[in-house]
Short mmCIF file of C-alpha atoms in Angstrom, two decimals:
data_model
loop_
_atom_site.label_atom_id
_atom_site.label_comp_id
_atom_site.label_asym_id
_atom_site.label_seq_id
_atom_site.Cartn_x
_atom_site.Cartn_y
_atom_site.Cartn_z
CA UNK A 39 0.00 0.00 0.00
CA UNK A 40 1.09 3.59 -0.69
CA UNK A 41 2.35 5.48 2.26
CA UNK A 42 0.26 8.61 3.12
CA UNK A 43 2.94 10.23 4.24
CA UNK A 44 5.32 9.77 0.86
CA UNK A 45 2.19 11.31 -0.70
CA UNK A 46 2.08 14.42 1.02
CA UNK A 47 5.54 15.19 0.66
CA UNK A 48 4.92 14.83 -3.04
CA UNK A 49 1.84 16.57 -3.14
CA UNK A 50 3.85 19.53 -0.73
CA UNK A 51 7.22 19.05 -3.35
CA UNK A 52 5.24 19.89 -6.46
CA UNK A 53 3.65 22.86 -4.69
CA UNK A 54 6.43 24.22 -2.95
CA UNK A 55 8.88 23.50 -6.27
CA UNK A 56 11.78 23.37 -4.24
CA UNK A 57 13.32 20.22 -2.23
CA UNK A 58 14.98 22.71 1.13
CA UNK A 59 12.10 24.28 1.31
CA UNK A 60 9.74 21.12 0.94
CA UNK A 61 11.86 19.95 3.71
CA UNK A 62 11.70 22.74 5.77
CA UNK A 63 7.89 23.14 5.38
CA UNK A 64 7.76 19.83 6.69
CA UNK A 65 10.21 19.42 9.49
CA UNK A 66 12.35 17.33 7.25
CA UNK A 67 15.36 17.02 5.88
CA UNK A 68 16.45 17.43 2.21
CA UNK A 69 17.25 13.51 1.38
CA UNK A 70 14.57 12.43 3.44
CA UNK A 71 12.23 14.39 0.97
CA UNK A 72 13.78 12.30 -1.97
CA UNK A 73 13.45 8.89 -0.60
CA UNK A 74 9.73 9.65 -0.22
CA UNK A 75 9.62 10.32 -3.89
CA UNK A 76 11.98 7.81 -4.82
CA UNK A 77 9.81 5.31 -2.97
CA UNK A 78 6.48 6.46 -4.87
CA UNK A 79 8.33 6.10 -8.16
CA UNK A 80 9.39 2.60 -7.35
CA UNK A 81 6.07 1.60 -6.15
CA UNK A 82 4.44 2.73 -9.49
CA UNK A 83 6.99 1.75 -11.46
CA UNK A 84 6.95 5.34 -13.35
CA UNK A 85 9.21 9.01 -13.07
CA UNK A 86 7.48 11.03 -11.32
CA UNK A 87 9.74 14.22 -11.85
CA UNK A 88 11.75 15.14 -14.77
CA UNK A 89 15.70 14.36 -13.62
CA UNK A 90 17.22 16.80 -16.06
CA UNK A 91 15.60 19.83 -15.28
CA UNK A 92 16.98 22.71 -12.53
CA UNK A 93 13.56 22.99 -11.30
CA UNK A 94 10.75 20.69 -9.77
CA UNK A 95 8.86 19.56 -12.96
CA UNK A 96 6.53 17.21 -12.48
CA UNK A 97 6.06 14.20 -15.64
CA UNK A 98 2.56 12.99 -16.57
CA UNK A 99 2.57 10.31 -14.49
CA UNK A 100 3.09 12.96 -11.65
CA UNK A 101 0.63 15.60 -12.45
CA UNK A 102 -1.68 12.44 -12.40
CA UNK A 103 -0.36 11.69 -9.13
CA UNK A 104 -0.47 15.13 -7.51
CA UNK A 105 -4.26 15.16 -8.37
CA UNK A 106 -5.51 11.75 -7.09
CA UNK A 107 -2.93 12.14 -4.01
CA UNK A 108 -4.74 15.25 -2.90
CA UNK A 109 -7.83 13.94 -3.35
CA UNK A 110 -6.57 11.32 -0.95
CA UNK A 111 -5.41 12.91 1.70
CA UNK A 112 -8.31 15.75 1.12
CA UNK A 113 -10.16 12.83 2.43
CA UNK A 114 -7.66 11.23 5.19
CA UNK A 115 -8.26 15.05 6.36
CA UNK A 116 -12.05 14.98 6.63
CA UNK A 117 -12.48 11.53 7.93
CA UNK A 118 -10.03 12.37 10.87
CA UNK A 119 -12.37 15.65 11.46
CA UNK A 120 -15.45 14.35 11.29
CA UNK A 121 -14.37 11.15 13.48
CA UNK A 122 -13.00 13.40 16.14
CA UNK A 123 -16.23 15.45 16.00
CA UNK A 124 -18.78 15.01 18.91
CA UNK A 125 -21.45 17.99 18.23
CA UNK A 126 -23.99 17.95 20.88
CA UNK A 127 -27.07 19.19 18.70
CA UNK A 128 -26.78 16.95 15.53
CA UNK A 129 -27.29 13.64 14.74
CA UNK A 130 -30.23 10.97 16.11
CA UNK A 131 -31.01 10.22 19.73
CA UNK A 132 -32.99 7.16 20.55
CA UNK A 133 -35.48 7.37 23.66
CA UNK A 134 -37.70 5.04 25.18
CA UNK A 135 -40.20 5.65 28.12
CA UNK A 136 -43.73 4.24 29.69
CA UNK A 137 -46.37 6.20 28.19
CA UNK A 138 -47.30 8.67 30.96
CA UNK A 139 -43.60 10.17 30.96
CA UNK A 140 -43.81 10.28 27.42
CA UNK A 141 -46.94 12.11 26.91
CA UNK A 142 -44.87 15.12 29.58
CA UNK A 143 -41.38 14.15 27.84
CA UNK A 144 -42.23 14.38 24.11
CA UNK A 145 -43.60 17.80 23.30
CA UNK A 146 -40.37 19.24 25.23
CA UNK A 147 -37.76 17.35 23.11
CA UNK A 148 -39.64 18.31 20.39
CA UNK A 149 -39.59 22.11 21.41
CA UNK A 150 -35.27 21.47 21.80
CA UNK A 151 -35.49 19.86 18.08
CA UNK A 152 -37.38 22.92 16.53
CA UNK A 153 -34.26 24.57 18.20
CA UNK A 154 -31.88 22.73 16.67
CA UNK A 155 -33.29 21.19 13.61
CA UNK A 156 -29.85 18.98 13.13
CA UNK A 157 -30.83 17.11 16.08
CA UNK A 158 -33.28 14.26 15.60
CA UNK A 159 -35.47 12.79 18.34
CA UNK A 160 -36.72 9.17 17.76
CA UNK A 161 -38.96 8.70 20.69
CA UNK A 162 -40.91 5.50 21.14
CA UNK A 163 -43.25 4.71 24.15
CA UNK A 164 -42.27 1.22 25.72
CA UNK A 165 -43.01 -0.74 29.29
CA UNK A 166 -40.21 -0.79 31.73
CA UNK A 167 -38.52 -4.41 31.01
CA UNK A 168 -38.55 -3.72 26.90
CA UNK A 169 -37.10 -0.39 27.90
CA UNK A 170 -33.88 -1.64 29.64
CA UNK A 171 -33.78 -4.73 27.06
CA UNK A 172 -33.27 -1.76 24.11
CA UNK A 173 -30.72 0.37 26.39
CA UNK A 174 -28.87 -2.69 27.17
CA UNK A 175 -28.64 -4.04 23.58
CA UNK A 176 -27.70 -0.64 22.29
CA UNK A 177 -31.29 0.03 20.74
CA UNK A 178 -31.64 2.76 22.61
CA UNK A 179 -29.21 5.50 23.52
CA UNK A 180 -31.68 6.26 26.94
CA UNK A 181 -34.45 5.13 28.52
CA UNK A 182 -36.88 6.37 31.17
CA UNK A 183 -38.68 3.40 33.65
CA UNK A 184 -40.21 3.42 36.60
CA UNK A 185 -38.23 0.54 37.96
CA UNK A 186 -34.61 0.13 38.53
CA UNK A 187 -32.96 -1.91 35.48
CA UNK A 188 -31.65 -5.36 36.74
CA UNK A 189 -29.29 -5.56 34.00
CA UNK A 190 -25.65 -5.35 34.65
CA UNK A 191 -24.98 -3.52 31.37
CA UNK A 192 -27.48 -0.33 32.73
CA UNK A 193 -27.06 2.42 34.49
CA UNK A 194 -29.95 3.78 36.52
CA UNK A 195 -30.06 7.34 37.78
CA UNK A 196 -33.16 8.71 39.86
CA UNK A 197 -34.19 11.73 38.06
CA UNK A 198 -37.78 13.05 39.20
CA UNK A 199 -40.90 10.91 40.95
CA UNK A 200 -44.66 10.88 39.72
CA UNK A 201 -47.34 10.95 41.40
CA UNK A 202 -50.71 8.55 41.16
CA UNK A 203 -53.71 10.12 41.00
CA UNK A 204 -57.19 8.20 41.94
CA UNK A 205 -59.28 9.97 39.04
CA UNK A 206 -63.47 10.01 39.17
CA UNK A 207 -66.24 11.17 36.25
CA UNK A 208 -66.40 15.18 37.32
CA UNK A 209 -69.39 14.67 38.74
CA UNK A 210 -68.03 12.66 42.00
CA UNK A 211 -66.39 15.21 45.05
CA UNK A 212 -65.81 12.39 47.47
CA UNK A 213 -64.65 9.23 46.35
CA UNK A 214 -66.05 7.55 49.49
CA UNK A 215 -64.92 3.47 49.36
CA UNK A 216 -68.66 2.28 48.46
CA UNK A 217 -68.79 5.01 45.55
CA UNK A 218 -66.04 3.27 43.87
CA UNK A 219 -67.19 0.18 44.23
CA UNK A 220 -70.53 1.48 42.64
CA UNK A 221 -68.31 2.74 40.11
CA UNK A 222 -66.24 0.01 39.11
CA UNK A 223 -62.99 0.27 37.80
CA UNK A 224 -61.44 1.29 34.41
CA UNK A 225 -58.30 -1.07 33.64
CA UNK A 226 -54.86 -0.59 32.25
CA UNK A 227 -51.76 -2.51 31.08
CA UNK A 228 -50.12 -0.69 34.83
CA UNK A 229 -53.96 -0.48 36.32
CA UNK A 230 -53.79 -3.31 38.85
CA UNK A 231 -50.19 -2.32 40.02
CA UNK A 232 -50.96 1.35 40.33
CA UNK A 233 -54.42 1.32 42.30
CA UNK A 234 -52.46 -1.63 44.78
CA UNK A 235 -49.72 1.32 45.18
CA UNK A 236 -52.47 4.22 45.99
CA UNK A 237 -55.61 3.01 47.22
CA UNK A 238 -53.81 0.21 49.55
CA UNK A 239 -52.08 3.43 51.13
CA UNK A 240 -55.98 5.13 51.85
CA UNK A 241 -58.33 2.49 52.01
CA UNK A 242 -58.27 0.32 54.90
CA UNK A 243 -61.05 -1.84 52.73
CA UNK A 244 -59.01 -2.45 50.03
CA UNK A 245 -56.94 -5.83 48.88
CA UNK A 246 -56.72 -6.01 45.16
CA UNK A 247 -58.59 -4.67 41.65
CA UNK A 248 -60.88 -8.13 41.91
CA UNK A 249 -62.64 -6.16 44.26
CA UNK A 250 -64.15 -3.88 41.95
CA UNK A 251 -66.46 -4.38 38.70
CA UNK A 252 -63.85 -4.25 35.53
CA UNK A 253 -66.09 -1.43 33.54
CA UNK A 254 -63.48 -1.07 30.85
CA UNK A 255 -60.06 -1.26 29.72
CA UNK A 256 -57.03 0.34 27.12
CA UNK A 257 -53.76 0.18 26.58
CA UNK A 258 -53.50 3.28 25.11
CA UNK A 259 -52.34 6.07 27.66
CA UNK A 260 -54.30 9.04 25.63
CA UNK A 261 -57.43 7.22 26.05
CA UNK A 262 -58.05 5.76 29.11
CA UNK A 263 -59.54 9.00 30.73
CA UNK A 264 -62.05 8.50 27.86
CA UNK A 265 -64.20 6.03 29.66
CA UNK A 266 -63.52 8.07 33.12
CA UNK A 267 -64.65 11.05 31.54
CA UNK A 268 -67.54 10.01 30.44
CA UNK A 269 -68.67 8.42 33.76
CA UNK A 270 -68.49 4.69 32.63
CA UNK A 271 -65.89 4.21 36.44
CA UNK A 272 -62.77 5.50 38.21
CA UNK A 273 -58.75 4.74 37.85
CA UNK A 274 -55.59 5.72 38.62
CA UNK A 275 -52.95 6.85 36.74
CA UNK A 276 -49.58 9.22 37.04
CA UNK A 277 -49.95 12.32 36.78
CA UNK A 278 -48.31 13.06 33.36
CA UNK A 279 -51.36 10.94 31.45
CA UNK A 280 -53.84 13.08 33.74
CA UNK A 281 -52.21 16.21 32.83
CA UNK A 282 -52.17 15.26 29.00
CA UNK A 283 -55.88 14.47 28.89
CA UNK A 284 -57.65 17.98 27.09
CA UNK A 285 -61.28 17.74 28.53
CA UNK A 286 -60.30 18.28 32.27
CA UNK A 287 -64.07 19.25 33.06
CA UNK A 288 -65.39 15.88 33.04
CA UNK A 289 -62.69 14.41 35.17
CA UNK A 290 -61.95 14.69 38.85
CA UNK A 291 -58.23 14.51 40.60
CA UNK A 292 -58.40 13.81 44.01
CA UNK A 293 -56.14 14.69 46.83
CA UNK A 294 -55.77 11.52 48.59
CA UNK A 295 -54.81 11.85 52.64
CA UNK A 296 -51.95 9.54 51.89
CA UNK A 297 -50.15 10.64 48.34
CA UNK A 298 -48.04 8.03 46.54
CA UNK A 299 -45.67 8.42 43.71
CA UNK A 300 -43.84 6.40 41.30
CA UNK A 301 -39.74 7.21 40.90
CA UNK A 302 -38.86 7.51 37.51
CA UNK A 303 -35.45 6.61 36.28
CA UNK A 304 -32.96 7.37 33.62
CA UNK A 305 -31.42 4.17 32.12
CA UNK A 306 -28.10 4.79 30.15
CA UNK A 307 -25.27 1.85 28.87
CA UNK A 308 -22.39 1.75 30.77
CA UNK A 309 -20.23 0.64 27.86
CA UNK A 310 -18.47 3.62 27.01
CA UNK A 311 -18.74 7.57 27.30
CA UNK A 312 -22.44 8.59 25.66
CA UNK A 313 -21.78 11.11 22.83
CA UNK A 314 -22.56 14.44 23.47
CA UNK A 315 -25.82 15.11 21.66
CA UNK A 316 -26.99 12.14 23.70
CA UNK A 317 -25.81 14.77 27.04
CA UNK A 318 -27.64 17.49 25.52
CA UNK A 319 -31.40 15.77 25.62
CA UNK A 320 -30.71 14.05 28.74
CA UNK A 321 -30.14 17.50 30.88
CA UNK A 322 -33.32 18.69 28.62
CA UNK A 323 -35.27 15.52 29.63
CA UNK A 324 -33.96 15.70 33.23
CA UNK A 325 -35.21 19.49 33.70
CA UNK A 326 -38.58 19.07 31.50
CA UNK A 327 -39.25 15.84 34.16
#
């Protein structure tokens, strides 16, 4: 293989014209500047300079050369930039979360994308164990759960707690225990585990979901107020889904004598230093949670 560096004292020789100050230019000295062409020559098996003239004239087969060789190196030169480059507002970032800490996360990392258009946000809502599998398999460059990963190959960094909010058609002021029971209970893919966190904590009557009439159920977070709002039973949910649902005057939140939230954590590889535009939206994510 050609050596780059023979090639850039031939491409610096037939600019300069002149072998001292060829080698001067390049911190070299005047013989060393000949073996380098010398050594191109005998690789191509071609004259690459004309021997019998005073100056630096370059043959066909050099002014061929010269042209390809700084296309070369042109290259070498941009490759080694743009490898060395870490910008932190270009390039893709990957994020995963549950779908209440989506539907608060999103619309910010959108608002830091319209501000730097060169940064792209793929953000896909996931539960907590397909989460971690994508940040540990390098799927995902981070991840927001609201369990700590298990996996030795994630990191997992408390960055902001939920709250769960026991949420009634508008029409009910005190959720009393028999007026949820009358209302039965509108399911979710996190229902069962949620309503065991908060209504455990507030209703001495309570011991599991079974308990109340199953009046509905979706897995999709923008819709299970739907059902709730329009007086068809009760749930629970984090706040972020409550927050994101547009027709708040057909629900009711209720302060509950015993609040309980859910912690929410950032999951991040620990294989290696996370580029920089991966930083950027995880201080934006961390102040937007």
């Amino acid at each position: 293989m050609v050596n780059n560096s023979w090639l850039r004292t031939f491409c610096t020789l037939a600019e300069v014209e002149h072998f001292t100050r060829t080698a001067e230019q390049l911190h070299m000295t005047q013989s060393g500047v000949s073996q380098h062409v010398q050594k191109l020559e005998a690789h191509f098996g071609v004259a690459l300079l004309l021997r019998d003239s005073k100056q630096v004239v370059l043959t066909e087969a050099g002014k061929r050369l010269r042209i390809q060789a700084q296309h070369i190196l042109q290259s070498l030169s941009d490759l080694e930039v743009s490898i060395g480059e870490d910008p932190a507002f270009e390039g893709e970032v990957k994020v995963m979360s549950p779908g209440s800490v989506g539907l608060r996360l999103y619309p910010h990392l959108l608002a830091l994308q319209t501000r730097y258009p060169k940064l792209i946000i793929d953000h896909r809502f996931a539960p907590n164990q397909a989460i971690e599998k994508a940040v540990a398999d390098g799927d995902a460059d981070m991840g927001f759960t609201t369990v700590q990963a298990k996996s030795a190959d994630v990191i997992s960094e408390v960055v902001a707690t939920e709250p769960l909010l026991l949420v009634t058609p508008a029409e009910v002021s005190q959720p009393s225990w028999e007026t949820l029971l009358s209302l039965g209970f509108i399911d979710h893919p996190d229902g069962a585990h949620h309503a065991q966190l908060l209504l455990s904590a507030n209703y001495t009557q309570f011991q599991n979901c079974s308990e109340f009439e199953r009046k509905g159920f979706s897995n999709q977070i923008s819709l299970i107020l739907e059902p709730v709002s329009r007086g068809l039973g009760f749930t629970v949910l984090p706040a972020y889904a409550v927050e994101a649902f547009k027709r708040h005057e057909q629900i009711q939140e209720h302060a509950l004598d015993h609040p309980v939230s859910e912690t929410i954590y950032l999951c991040t590889t620990n294989r290696g230093v996370l580029p920089a535009r991966v930083d950027t939206v995880i201080e934006h994510a961390k102040t937007s949670l």
